[in-house]
Short mmCIF file of C-alpha atoms (C1' of nucleotides) in Angstrom, two decimals:
data_model
loop_
_atom_site.label_atom_id
_atom_site.label_comp_id
_atom_site.label_asym_id
_atom_site.label_seq_id
_atom_site.Cartn_x
_atom_site.Cartn_y
_atom_site.Cartn_z
CA MET A 33 161.16 75.28 -1.20
CA ASP A 34 160.92 78.99 -0.42
CA GLU A 35 164.51 79.49 0.58
CA LEU A 36 167.34 79.66 -1.86
CA ASP A 37 170.20 77.62 -0.43
CA LEU A 38 173.38 78.94 -2.02
CA GLY A 39 175.07 75.57 -1.63
CA VAL A 40 172.21 73.77 -3.35
CA PHE A 41 172.31 76.35 -6.14
CA SER A 42 176.05 75.93 -6.74
CA GLU A 43 175.84 72.17 -6.65
CA ALA A 44 172.93 72.22 -9.10
CA LEU A 45 174.96 74.17 -11.64
CA GLU A 46 177.96 71.94 -11.13
CA LYS A 47 175.90 68.84 -11.79
CA SER A 48 174.09 70.37 -14.76
CA LYS A 49 170.74 70.25 -13.08
CA THR A 50 167.90 72.54 -14.03
CA VAL A 51 167.14 75.42 -11.65
CA ILE A 52 163.73 77.09 -11.46
CA LEU A 53 163.34 80.18 -9.39
CA GLY A 54 160.28 82.31 -8.72
CA ALA A 55 161.36 85.66 -7.35
CA ASN A 56 160.91 89.39 -7.12
CA CYS A 57 163.94 90.77 -8.90
CA SER A 58 165.44 93.40 -11.15
CA VAL A 59 167.66 92.74 -14.16
CA LYS A 60 170.48 94.58 -15.87
CA TYR A 61 172.04 93.29 -19.06
CA SER A 62 174.93 94.37 -21.20
CA GLY A 63 176.23 92.68 -24.32
CA ARG A 64 175.00 92.90 -27.87
CA ALA A 65 172.67 95.56 -26.52
CA GLU A 66 171.98 96.97 -23.06
CA SER A 67 168.86 96.76 -20.96
CA SER A 68 167.46 97.63 -17.58
CA LEU A 69 164.35 96.19 -15.91
CA GLY A 70 162.96 97.32 -12.54
CA PHE A 71 161.72 95.04 -9.77
CA GLY A 72 158.87 92.65 -10.45
CA ASP A 73 157.84 89.01 -10.02
CA ARG A 74 159.49 86.68 -12.50
CA VAL A 75 160.44 83.11 -13.21
CA VAL A 76 164.14 82.49 -13.69
CA ILE A 77 165.30 79.26 -15.34
CA ILE A 78 168.83 77.97 -15.67
CA LYS A 79 169.00 74.95 -17.93
CA SER A 80 171.51 72.12 -17.92
CA ASP A 81 173.40 73.76 -20.82
CA LYS A 82 173.62 76.96 -18.72
CA THR A 83 171.07 78.84 -20.76
CA LEU A 84 169.39 81.41 -18.49
CA LEU A 85 165.87 82.70 -19.08
CA VAL A 86 164.00 85.45 -17.23
CA HIS A 87 160.26 85.29 -17.84
CA GLN A 88 157.70 87.87 -16.87
CA PRO A 89 154.21 86.60 -15.97
CA THR A 90 152.97 87.32 -19.50
CA GLY A 91 154.23 86.86 -23.03
CA SER A 92 155.90 84.11 -25.00
CA ASN A 93 159.45 85.37 -24.97
CA PRO A 94 161.88 85.75 -22.11
CA ILE A 95 162.34 89.41 -21.19
CA ASN A 96 166.04 88.75 -20.62
CA TYR A 97 168.29 85.80 -21.26
CA MET A 98 171.83 84.52 -21.47
CA LYS A 99 172.90 82.00 -24.04
CA GLU A 100 174.13 78.46 -23.65
CA GLY A 101 177.50 78.13 -21.95
CA SER A 102 177.20 81.15 -19.70
CA VAL A 103 178.62 81.08 -16.18
CA HIS A 104 176.36 81.83 -13.24
CA ARG A 105 177.14 82.50 -9.63
CA ILE A 106 175.10 83.80 -6.76
CA PHE A 107 176.03 85.73 -3.64
CA LYS A 108 174.52 87.77 -0.86
CA GLU A 109 174.74 91.54 -0.86
CA GLY A 110 173.14 92.91 2.27
CA LYS A 111 169.53 91.70 2.36
CA GLN A 112 169.51 90.95 -1.35
CA LEU A 113 170.84 88.17 -3.48
CA ILE A 114 172.76 88.87 -6.66
CA MET A 115 172.82 86.34 -9.46
CA ARG A 116 175.64 87.32 -11.77
CA SER A 117 175.95 85.71 -15.18
CA SER A 118 178.60 86.17 -17.78
CA ASN A 119 179.49 84.81 -21.16
CA ILE A 120 183.05 85.86 -21.84
CA ALA A 121 183.12 84.48 -25.38
CA LEU A 122 180.10 86.57 -26.35
CA LYS A 123 181.01 89.51 -24.09
CA GLU A 124 177.63 89.34 -22.45
CA PHE A 125 176.86 90.08 -18.81
CA MET A 126 173.81 90.07 -16.59
CA ASP A 127 173.01 90.92 -13.01
CA ILE A 128 169.79 89.77 -11.41
CA CYS A 129 169.09 91.41 -8.07
CA ILE A 130 166.75 89.21 -6.02
CA LYS A 131 164.63 90.80 -3.30
CA LYS A 132 162.36 87.89 -2.44
CA VAL A 133 162.23 84.19 -3.35
CA TYR A 134 158.82 82.61 -3.90
CA PHE A 135 159.88 79.15 -4.97
CA PHE A 136 163.07 77.35 -5.84
CA ASN A 137 163.36 74.01 -7.59
CA VAL A 138 166.39 72.00 -8.55
CA ARG A 139 166.13 68.88 -10.65
CA GLY A 140 168.23 66.89 -13.07
CA LEU A 141 166.24 66.53 -16.28
CA GLU A 142 166.93 64.14 -19.10
CA ASP A 143 165.54 64.49 -22.57
CA ASN A 144 167.03 63.08 -25.75
CA GLU A 145 163.93 63.42 -27.88
CA LYS A 146 163.81 65.56 -30.99
CA ILE A 147 160.69 67.14 -32.31
CA GLN A 148 159.11 66.07 -35.54
CA LEU A 149 157.62 69.04 -37.31
CA ASN A 150 155.38 69.11 -40.35
CA GLY A 151 154.02 71.88 -42.50
CA THR A 152 157.19 73.91 -42.87
CA GLU A 153 158.36 75.75 -45.94
CA GLN A 154 160.59 72.80 -46.75
CA HIS A 155 157.58 70.52 -46.78
CA MET A 156 155.84 72.93 -49.15
CA ALA A 157 158.81 72.66 -51.51
CA GLU A 158 158.75 68.86 -51.29
CA MET A 159 155.04 68.84 -51.98
CA ILE A 160 155.46 70.98 -55.08
CA TYR A 161 158.45 68.93 -56.23
CA ASN A 162 156.40 65.75 -55.96
CA ASN A 163 153.23 67.32 -57.36
CA PRO A 164 154.39 69.66 -60.14
CA ALA A 165 150.81 70.23 -61.28
CA LEU A 166 150.37 72.41 -58.20
CA VAL A 167 152.36 74.95 -60.19
CA GLU A 168 151.01 74.21 -63.64
CA LYS A 169 150.59 71.55 -66.29
CA GLY A 170 153.92 70.57 -67.76
CA PHE A 171 156.11 71.94 -64.99
CA ARG A 172 159.21 69.76 -64.55
CA PRO A 173 161.10 70.29 -61.28
CA LEU A 174 164.88 69.99 -61.38
CA SER A 175 165.71 70.47 -57.71
CA MET A 176 164.30 71.55 -54.39
CA GLU A 177 165.75 73.19 -51.30
CA GLU A 178 169.17 73.12 -52.87
CA HIS A 179 172.10 75.43 -52.55
CA THR A 180 172.48 76.04 -56.27
CA LYS A 181 175.20 78.37 -57.45
CA PHE A 182 172.42 80.91 -57.88
CA GLY A 183 171.56 80.76 -54.20
CA PHE A 184 169.24 78.67 -52.11
CA ILE A 185 166.22 78.09 -54.33
CA ASP A 186 163.11 76.41 -52.93
CA VAL A 187 162.00 74.77 -56.21
CA PHE A 188 163.77 75.11 -59.52
CA GLY A 189 162.61 73.68 -62.84
CA TYR A 190 161.44 74.06 -66.44
CA ASP A 191 157.99 74.91 -67.72
CA ARG A 192 156.49 73.22 -70.77
CA GLU A 193 158.20 75.71 -73.05
CA ASN A 194 161.55 74.93 -71.44
CA THR A 195 161.76 78.30 -69.74
CA LEU A 196 163.50 78.16 -66.36
CA VAL A 197 161.24 78.70 -63.36
CA VAL A 198 162.30 79.81 -59.89
CA ILE A 199 159.75 79.18 -57.14
CA GLU A 200 159.91 80.74 -53.70
CA CYS A 201 157.65 79.17 -51.07
CA LYS A 202 156.27 80.96 -48.02
CA ARG A 203 154.24 79.11 -45.43
CA TYR A 204 152.27 82.19 -44.51
CA SER A 205 151.53 85.50 -46.20
CA GLY A 206 153.75 86.53 -49.10
CA ASP A 207 155.19 89.96 -48.31
CA PRO A 208 157.62 92.46 -49.91
CA LYS A 209 160.61 90.64 -48.46
CA ALA A 210 159.54 87.43 -50.16
CA VAL A 211 159.29 89.19 -53.53
CA ASP A 212 162.73 90.75 -52.97
CA GLN A 213 164.13 87.31 -52.34
CA LEU A 214 162.48 85.80 -55.43
CA LYS A 215 163.72 88.71 -57.53
CA ARG A 216 167.27 88.26 -56.28
CA TYR A 217 167.28 84.56 -57.23
CA VAL A 218 165.66 85.13 -60.63
CA GLU A 219 168.18 87.82 -61.50
CA LYS A 220 171.06 85.65 -60.40
CA VAL A 221 169.87 82.81 -62.63
CA ARG A 222 169.34 85.21 -65.54
CA GLU A 223 172.84 86.61 -65.22
CA ALA A 224 174.55 83.29 -64.63
CA LYS A 225 172.84 81.66 -67.61
CA GLY A 226 172.75 84.75 -69.81
CA LEU A 227 169.02 84.39 -70.25
CA VAL A 228 166.47 87.13 -70.91
CA LYS A 229 163.47 85.20 -69.65
CA VAL A 230 163.42 83.36 -66.34
CA ARG A 231 160.04 83.02 -64.62
CA GLY A 232 159.55 83.79 -60.95
CA ILE A 233 156.72 82.28 -58.95
CA LEU A 234 155.74 82.99 -55.35
CA ALA A 235 153.87 80.07 -53.79
CA CYS A 236 152.01 80.86 -50.59
CA PRO A 237 148.52 80.76 -49.08
CA LYS A 238 148.18 84.54 -49.01
CA LEU A 239 149.61 87.66 -50.61
CA SER A 240 149.91 91.14 -49.12
CA PRO A 241 148.79 94.09 -51.30
CA ALA A 242 152.30 95.54 -51.54
CA ALA A 243 153.68 92.13 -52.47
CA ARG A 244 151.05 91.69 -55.17
CA GLN A 245 151.96 95.03 -56.68
CA MET A 246 155.66 94.17 -56.64
CA LEU A 247 155.01 90.78 -58.24
CA GLU A 248 153.08 92.40 -61.09
CA LYS A 249 155.70 95.06 -61.61
CA GLU A 250 158.41 92.40 -61.90
CA GLY A 251 156.31 90.19 -64.13
CA PHE A 252 156.29 87.41 -61.56
CA GLU A 253 153.40 85.10 -60.74
CA TYR A 254 151.50 83.95 -57.68
CA ARG A 255 150.31 80.45 -56.89
CA PHE A 256 147.96 79.67 -54.05
CA VAL A 257 149.64 76.87 -52.09
CA LYS A 258 149.15 75.96 -48.44
CA PRO A 259 151.78 74.20 -46.32
CA PRO A 260 150.92 70.50 -46.04
CA LYS A 261 149.66 68.96 -42.81
CA TYR A 262 149.66 65.23 -42.72
CA LEU A 263 150.61 64.13 -39.24
CA GLU A 264 148.49 61.00 -39.34
CA LYS A 265 149.23 60.17 -42.94
CA TYR A 266 152.94 60.82 -42.78
CA ASP A 267 155.13 57.85 -43.60
CA ALA A 268 158.61 58.56 -42.26
CA ASP A 269 160.20 55.96 -44.53
CA GLN A 270 158.58 56.89 -47.79
CA LYS A 271 158.02 60.60 -47.25
CA LYS A 272 155.35 60.34 -49.88
CA ILE A 273 152.40 62.62 -50.05
CA GLY A 274 149.53 60.96 -51.79
CA GLU A 275 146.66 63.26 -51.04
CA TYR A 276 147.46 66.02 -53.48
CA SER A 277 145.89 65.54 -56.87
CA ASP A 278 147.94 65.66 -60.03
CA SER A 279 144.85 65.71 -62.21
CA ASP A 280 145.98 68.82 -64.04
CA ALA A 281 149.11 67.09 -65.33
CA MET B 186 155.34 69.74 -4.28
CA ASP B 187 155.73 66.45 -6.17
CA GLU B 188 152.08 65.80 -6.67
CA LEU B 189 149.91 67.58 -9.13
CA ASP B 190 146.63 68.36 -7.41
CA LEU B 191 144.03 68.78 -10.13
CA GLY B 192 142.01 71.12 -7.98
CA VAL B 193 145.01 73.33 -7.26
CA PHE B 194 145.79 73.38 -10.97
CA SER B 195 142.28 74.44 -11.97
CA GLU B 196 142.12 77.10 -9.29
CA ALA B 197 145.50 78.44 -10.34
CA LEU B 198 144.29 78.95 -13.91
CA GLU B 199 141.06 80.50 -12.73
CA LYS B 200 142.91 83.02 -10.58
CA SER B 201 145.52 83.75 -13.27
CA LYS B 202 148.34 82.37 -11.23
CA THR B 203 151.53 81.10 -12.81
CA VAL B 204 151.99 77.33 -12.96
CA ILE B 205 155.39 75.67 -13.17
CA LEU B 206 155.60 71.96 -13.77
CA GLY B 207 158.60 69.69 -14.04
CA ALA B 208 157.54 66.42 -15.64
CA ASN B 209 158.27 63.54 -17.94
CA CYS B 210 155.88 64.05 -20.80
CA SER B 211 155.18 63.82 -24.52
CA VAL B 212 153.67 66.58 -26.66
CA LYS B 213 151.50 66.67 -29.73
CA TYR B 214 150.59 69.92 -31.45
CA SER B 215 148.38 70.88 -34.34
CA GLY B 216 147.70 74.37 -35.62
CA ARG B 217 149.71 76.52 -37.99
CA ALA B 218 151.89 73.45 -38.34
CA GLU B 219 151.93 70.02 -36.72
CA SER B 220 154.45 68.46 -34.40
CA SER B 221 155.12 65.39 -32.32
CA LEU B 222 157.59 64.98 -29.48
CA GLY B 223 158.27 61.73 -27.59
CA PHE B 224 158.63 61.33 -23.82
CA GLY B 225 161.33 63.26 -21.99
CA ASP B 226 161.89 65.50 -18.96
CA ARG B 227 160.63 69.04 -19.46
CA VAL B 228 159.54 72.20 -17.73
CA VAL B 229 156.02 73.33 -18.50
CA ILE B 230 154.99 76.89 -17.70
CA ILE B 231 151.53 78.40 -17.87
CA LYS B 232 151.60 82.14 -17.41
CA SER B 233 148.90 84.43 -16.07
CA ASP B 234 147.91 85.39 -19.62
CA LYS B 235 147.51 81.67 -20.41
CA THR B 236 150.62 81.46 -22.52
CA LEU B 237 151.96 77.89 -22.31
CA LEU B 238 155.62 77.03 -22.77
CA VAL B 239 157.25 73.60 -22.93
CA HIS B 240 161.00 73.78 -22.36
CA GLN B 241 163.49 70.99 -22.88
CA PRO B 242 166.56 70.97 -20.57
CA THR B 243 168.64 72.73 -23.21
CA GLY B 244 168.20 75.58 -25.64
CA SER B 245 166.77 79.07 -25.52
CA ASN B 246 163.45 78.49 -27.19
CA PRO B 247 160.44 76.51 -26.02
CA ILE B 248 160.14 73.30 -28.00
CA ASN B 249 156.37 73.73 -28.03
CA TYR B 250 154.08 76.50 -26.96
CA MET B 251 150.57 77.90 -27.04
CA LYS B 252 149.88 81.57 -27.35
CA GLU B 253 148.29 84.00 -24.96
CA GLY B 254 144.61 83.40 -24.33
CA SER B 255 144.65 79.64 -24.78
CA VAL B 256 142.45 77.43 -22.63
CA HIS B 257 144.03 74.65 -20.59
CA ARG B 258 142.50 71.76 -18.73
CA ILE B 259 143.93 68.68 -17.15
CA PHE B 260 142.48 65.23 -16.52
CA LYS B 261 143.50 61.70 -15.65
CA GLU B 262 143.64 59.02 -18.29
CA GLY B 263 144.60 55.74 -16.68
CA LYS B 264 147.95 56.18 -14.97
CA GLN B 265 148.75 59.27 -16.99
CA LEU B 266 147.70 62.88 -16.87
CA ILE B 267 146.65 64.73 -19.99
CA MET B 268 146.99 68.48 -20.21
CA ARG B 269 144.90 69.62 -23.13
CA SER B 270 145.24 73.13 -24.47
CA SER B 271 143.31 74.85 -27.19
CA ASN B 272 143.10 78.22 -28.82
CA ILE B 273 139.91 78.25 -30.83
CA ALA B 274 140.53 81.69 -32.35
CA LEU B 275 143.86 80.53 -33.77
CA LYS B 276 142.69 76.95 -34.42
CA GLU B 277 145.58 75.61 -32.39
CA PHE B 278 145.58 72.53 -30.19
CA MET B 279 148.02 70.74 -27.93
CA ASP B 280 148.06 67.60 -25.84
CA ILE B 281 150.69 67.03 -23.20
CA CYS B 282 150.76 63.51 -21.87
CA ILE B 283 152.34 63.45 -18.40
CA LYS B 284 153.91 60.25 -17.11
CA LYS B 285 155.64 61.54 -13.99
CA VAL B 286 155.63 64.81 -12.06
CA TYR B 287 158.93 66.03 -10.57
CA PHE B 288 157.83 69.37 -9.20
CA PHE B 289 154.76 71.56 -9.31
CA ASN B 290 154.58 75.21 -8.30
CA VAL B 291 151.67 77.61 -8.31
CA ARG B 292 152.15 81.27 -7.55
CA GLY B 293 150.47 84.55 -8.36
CA LEU B 294 153.09 86.82 -9.87
CA GLU B 295 152.84 90.56 -10.34
CA ASP B 296 155.03 92.56 -12.68
CA ASN B 297 154.19 95.89 -14.24
CA GLU B 298 157.71 96.83 -15.22
CA LYS B 299 158.73 97.39 -18.79
CA ILE B 300 162.20 96.86 -20.06
CA GLN B 301 164.38 99.73 -21.19
CA LEU B 302 166.50 98.63 -24.09
CA ASN B 303 169.38 100.49 -25.71
CA GLY B 304 171.44 99.86 -28.78
CA THR B 305 168.62 98.96 -31.15
CA GLU B 306 168.32 99.88 -34.80
CA GLN B 307 166.06 102.74 -33.79
CA HIS B 308 168.77 104.14 -31.56
CA MET B 309 171.20 103.93 -34.47
CA ALA B 310 168.79 105.99 -36.56
CA GLU B 311 168.40 108.56 -33.75
CA MET B 312 172.16 108.77 -33.38
CA ILE B 313 172.64 109.43 -37.09
CA TYR B 314 169.79 111.92 -37.14
CA ASN B 315 171.40 113.85 -34.28
CA ASN B 316 174.95 113.46 -35.60
CA PRO B 317 174.68 113.81 -39.39
CA ALA B 318 178.45 113.91 -39.76
CA LEU B 319 178.43 110.18 -39.05
CA VAL B 320 177.19 109.92 -42.64
CA GLU B 321 179.19 112.74 -44.18
CA LYS B 322 179.87 116.44 -44.05
CA GLY B 323 176.87 118.42 -45.14
CA PHE B 324 174.28 115.69 -44.68
CA ARG B 325 170.94 117.18 -43.60
CA PRO B 326 168.45 114.68 -42.16
CA LEU B 327 164.78 115.25 -42.89
CA SER B 328 163.21 112.42 -40.91
CA MET B 329 163.95 109.24 -39.05
CA GLU B 330 162.06 106.04 -38.38
CA GLU B 331 159.04 107.43 -40.19
CA HIS B 332 156.38 105.81 -42.26
CA THR B 333 156.90 107.99 -45.31
CA LYS B 334 154.76 107.42 -48.36
CA PHE B 335 157.81 105.63 -49.77
CA GLY B 336 157.82 103.12 -46.95
CA PHE B 337 159.40 102.96 -43.54
CA ILE B 338 162.77 104.66 -43.97
CA ASP B 339 165.31 104.66 -41.12
CA VAL B 340 166.93 108.00 -41.96
CA PHE B 341 165.98 110.21 -44.89
CA GLY B 342 167.69 113.46 -45.91
CA TYR B 343 169.65 115.60 -48.37
CA ASP B 344 173.36 115.60 -49.03
CA ARG B 345 175.34 118.81 -49.62
CA GLU B 346 174.42 118.76 -53.32
CA ASN B 347 170.73 118.45 -52.43
CA THR B 348 170.53 114.89 -53.64
CA LEU B 349 168.07 112.77 -51.65
CA VAL B 350 169.66 110.12 -49.44
CA VAL B 351 167.99 106.98 -48.06
CA ILE B 352 169.78 105.32 -45.15
CA GLU B 353 169.04 101.83 -43.91
CA CYS B 354 170.49 100.94 -40.51
CA LYS B 355 171.36 97.44 -39.35
CA ARG B 356 172.55 96.78 -35.84
CA TYR B 357 174.57 93.76 -36.88
CA SER B 358 176.04 92.55 -40.16
CA GLY B 359 174.64 93.99 -43.36
CA ASP B 360 173.42 91.12 -45.55
CA PRO B 361 171.67 90.64 -48.90
CA LYS B 362 168.27 91.17 -47.32
CA ALA B 363 169.36 94.57 -46.03
CA VAL B 364 170.51 95.62 -49.51
CA ASP B 365 167.22 94.39 -50.97
CA GLN B 366 165.38 96.52 -48.47
CA LEU B 367 167.49 99.61 -49.18
CA LYS B 368 167.04 99.09 -52.90
CA ARG B 369 163.28 98.84 -52.54
CA TYR B 370 163.09 102.15 -50.65
CA VAL B 371 165.47 103.96 -53.00
CA GLU B 372 163.49 102.83 -56.04
CA LYS B 373 160.23 103.87 -54.43
CA VAL B 374 161.57 107.35 -53.74
CA ARG B 375 162.98 107.61 -57.28
CA GLU B 376 159.65 106.66 -58.81
CA ALA B 377 157.52 108.78 -56.51
CA LYS B 378 159.64 111.87 -57.05
CA GLY B 379 160.53 111.19 -60.67
CA LEU B 380 164.23 111.43 -59.88
CA VAL B 381 167.12 109.75 -61.64
CA LYS B 382 169.56 110.02 -58.76
CA VAL B 383 168.70 109.03 -55.20
CA ARG B 384 171.55 107.81 -53.02
CA GLY B 385 171.30 104.68 -50.91
CA ILE B 386 173.45 104.12 -47.84
CA LEU B 387 173.69 101.04 -45.66
CA ALA B 388 174.86 101.90 -42.13
CA CYS B 389 176.05 98.95 -40.06
CA PRO B 390 179.09 97.69 -38.15
CA LYS B 391 179.80 94.91 -40.65
CA LEU B 392 179.10 93.89 -44.24
CA SER B 393 178.85 90.40 -45.70
CA PRO B 394 180.72 89.74 -48.98
CA ALA B 395 177.54 89.15 -50.96
CA ALA B 396 176.02 92.33 -49.56
CA ARG B 397 179.13 94.33 -50.47
CA GLN B 398 178.91 93.07 -54.04
CA MET B 399 175.22 93.93 -54.26
CA LEU B 400 175.85 97.42 -52.86
CA GLU B 401 178.51 98.09 -55.48
CA LYS B 402 176.36 96.76 -58.28
CA GLU B 403 173.53 99.08 -57.27
CA GLY B 404 175.83 102.05 -56.78
CA PHE B 405 174.99 102.24 -53.09
CA GLU B 406 177.36 103.09 -50.26
CA TYR B 407 178.41 101.61 -46.94
CA ARG B 408 179.04 103.47 -43.70
CA PHE B 409 180.62 101.86 -40.68
CA VAL B 410 178.26 102.64 -37.79
CA LYS B 411 177.85 100.71 -34.56
CA PRO B 412 174.63 100.71 -32.52
CA PRO B 413 175.03 103.07 -29.56
CA LYS B 414 175.46 101.77 -26.04
CA TYR B 415 175.12 104.39 -23.42
CA LEU B 416 173.34 102.87 -20.47
CA GLU B 417 175.09 105.09 -17.93
CA LYS B 418 175.15 108.18 -20.08
CA TYR B 419 171.58 107.99 -21.25
CA ASP B 420 169.38 110.95 -20.36
CA ALA B 421 165.79 109.82 -20.73
CA ASP B 422 164.44 113.38 -20.87
CA GLN B 423 166.79 114.82 -23.43
CA LYS B 424 167.68 111.69 -25.39
CA LYS B 425 170.82 113.47 -26.42
CA ILE B 426 173.98 111.65 -27.28
CA GLY B 427 176.99 113.80 -26.69
CA GLU B 428 179.75 111.32 -27.10
CA TYR B 429 179.79 111.17 -30.86
CA SER B 430 182.02 113.75 -32.47
CA ASP B 431 180.72 116.05 -35.16
CA SER B 432 184.18 117.23 -36.10
CA ASP B 433 183.67 116.39 -39.74
CA ALA B 434 180.76 118.82 -40.05
"C1'" DG C 169 182.97 80.24 -37.23
"C1'" DG C 170 180.61 83.06 -40.75
"C1'" DG C 171 177.08 83.36 -44.30
"C1'" DG C 172 172.47 82.71 -45.80
"C1'" DA C 173 167.68 81.72 -44.91
"C1'" DG C 174 163.52 79.82 -42.30
"C1'" DA C 175 160.54 80.19 -38.04
"C1'" DG C 176 154.24 77.08 -35.52
"C1'" DA C 177 159.01 82.78 -35.35
"C1'" DT C 178 157.38 86.95 -31.48
"C1'" DG C 179 156.64 91.75 -30.55
"C1'" DC C 180 155.83 96.49 -31.75
"C1'" DC C 181 153.54 100.05 -33.93
"C1'" DG C 182 150.55 102.13 -37.30
"C1'" DC C 183 146.46 102.16 -40.09
"C1'" DG D 247 142.43 92.96 -37.25
"C1'" DC D 248 146.38 93.06 -41.03
"C1'" DG D 249 150.77 95.08 -42.80
"C1'" DG D 250 155.41 95.95 -42.45
"C1'" DC D 251 159.60 95.40 -39.95
"C1'" DA D 252 163.07 94.69 -36.00
"C1'" DT D 253 164.79 91.10 -32.86
"C1'" DT D 254 170.20 90.83 -27.29
"C1'" DT D 255 165.99 87.38 -32.71
"C1'" DC D 256 167.11 81.67 -32.56
"C1'" DT D 257 168.04 77.69 -35.21
"C1'" DC D 258 169.68 75.00 -38.91
"C1'" DC D 259 172.60 73.89 -42.75
"C1'" DC D 260 176.49 74.47 -45.46
"C1'" DC D 261 180.89 76.39 -46.70
#
DNA sequence: GGGGAGAGATGCCGC
DNA sequence: GCGGCATTTCTCCCC
């Protein structure tokens, strides 16, 4: 379908179908920020929830977009087509000026599936909670991923000397921001409990030089922990992880 | 095009064309994390740089993706098609199992345009640098957006009493992370210069309650500043912003 | 709806 | 390549 039938387009939006458009176009956007993009070949997608994406032929992210619930209409202006989108609630506006249409697809799509994802920071916290020896012998977790009154702490517990321990997990490299975050939680716990000594531990598979320096300066500790991957071994009912040794306990 | 011609597909990838596929499919991914997604209707895009995106009919973000430079091949397995993608360098792998094809487009797309974006944090820093009175009377900026030896400081300068000032800009609401960041820079400058007093200012259009409390506790200050929007008034050569008054200077 | 934090974040720039 | 940081971040969860 090389031609863009305005009636088909309007009907597609009305019926919450998905629209895919390959076209040479330019884009102007104004809302939270402002942007301008000259003419080039792009893929434009309007989803059933009225999300609009403009994709260049390279890169992971859309170069321009409008959020869910936007309103789109299309009209002729001389030889060109204008696709005008607006989201009044968010005060966002976009004009796509279309010079040439390469392809045009309309299709109702149905998808009620949700993704199951493993190896996130939350899974790291669970793993540590269920395998305290990953931190150290005698560590006794109290909570994980909980909105405590001290903030959202990944893993919270006592060490063998009954000193409180705050653990911040990062699934990738520990960086200055992660140490900032750990420090903020540790200080909040110290103040709230009136304690002098609360331990802070950063658990991640890697540590940046600046982060290491900050950790040392604050008297915090580092533990090498990798996010768990257990797609085949994962039991959705039990959520048990049996492959991590507790031999140090 | 309702049929997916395996030859057309292979040739498209070879010639760096863009492939758009509407299909009922399931997705499994393994790499930095692991994920599993049951059958549903989706749009699959392979870009000329071999980025792969899987989009559900709602939402801004791809539900699954492979990064630039991945390798994709497709083959029949019984009644179904398997699209297998891998990125050896990143140790990432994906299988898309295709049950039904709704549409299939192949097209070479060309786009050398780059977006011009206004109203970013960098523009806020430029605006303050060029209009110091936005901070206060007598403020003298030294640098902006520079990798100083104290870190990457948005705006750095002296106040009228020759006290050093570190300014952190945020284009949206100032939050605890922003105060952490400001604090880190201020402390670095203090230590490096052996100073007792270095001022910290958070410049943003909004401040969260927790951030306000942290600012006060640290003795830092808040300035109401909005990111500039000046699409029509922007002069690319001069980069001057004339609409902000300097009457306080 | 706002606040707080993660993300398979991505993208950009600098070293 | 890694480090550090912004993003029209987006998304989720909780208040």
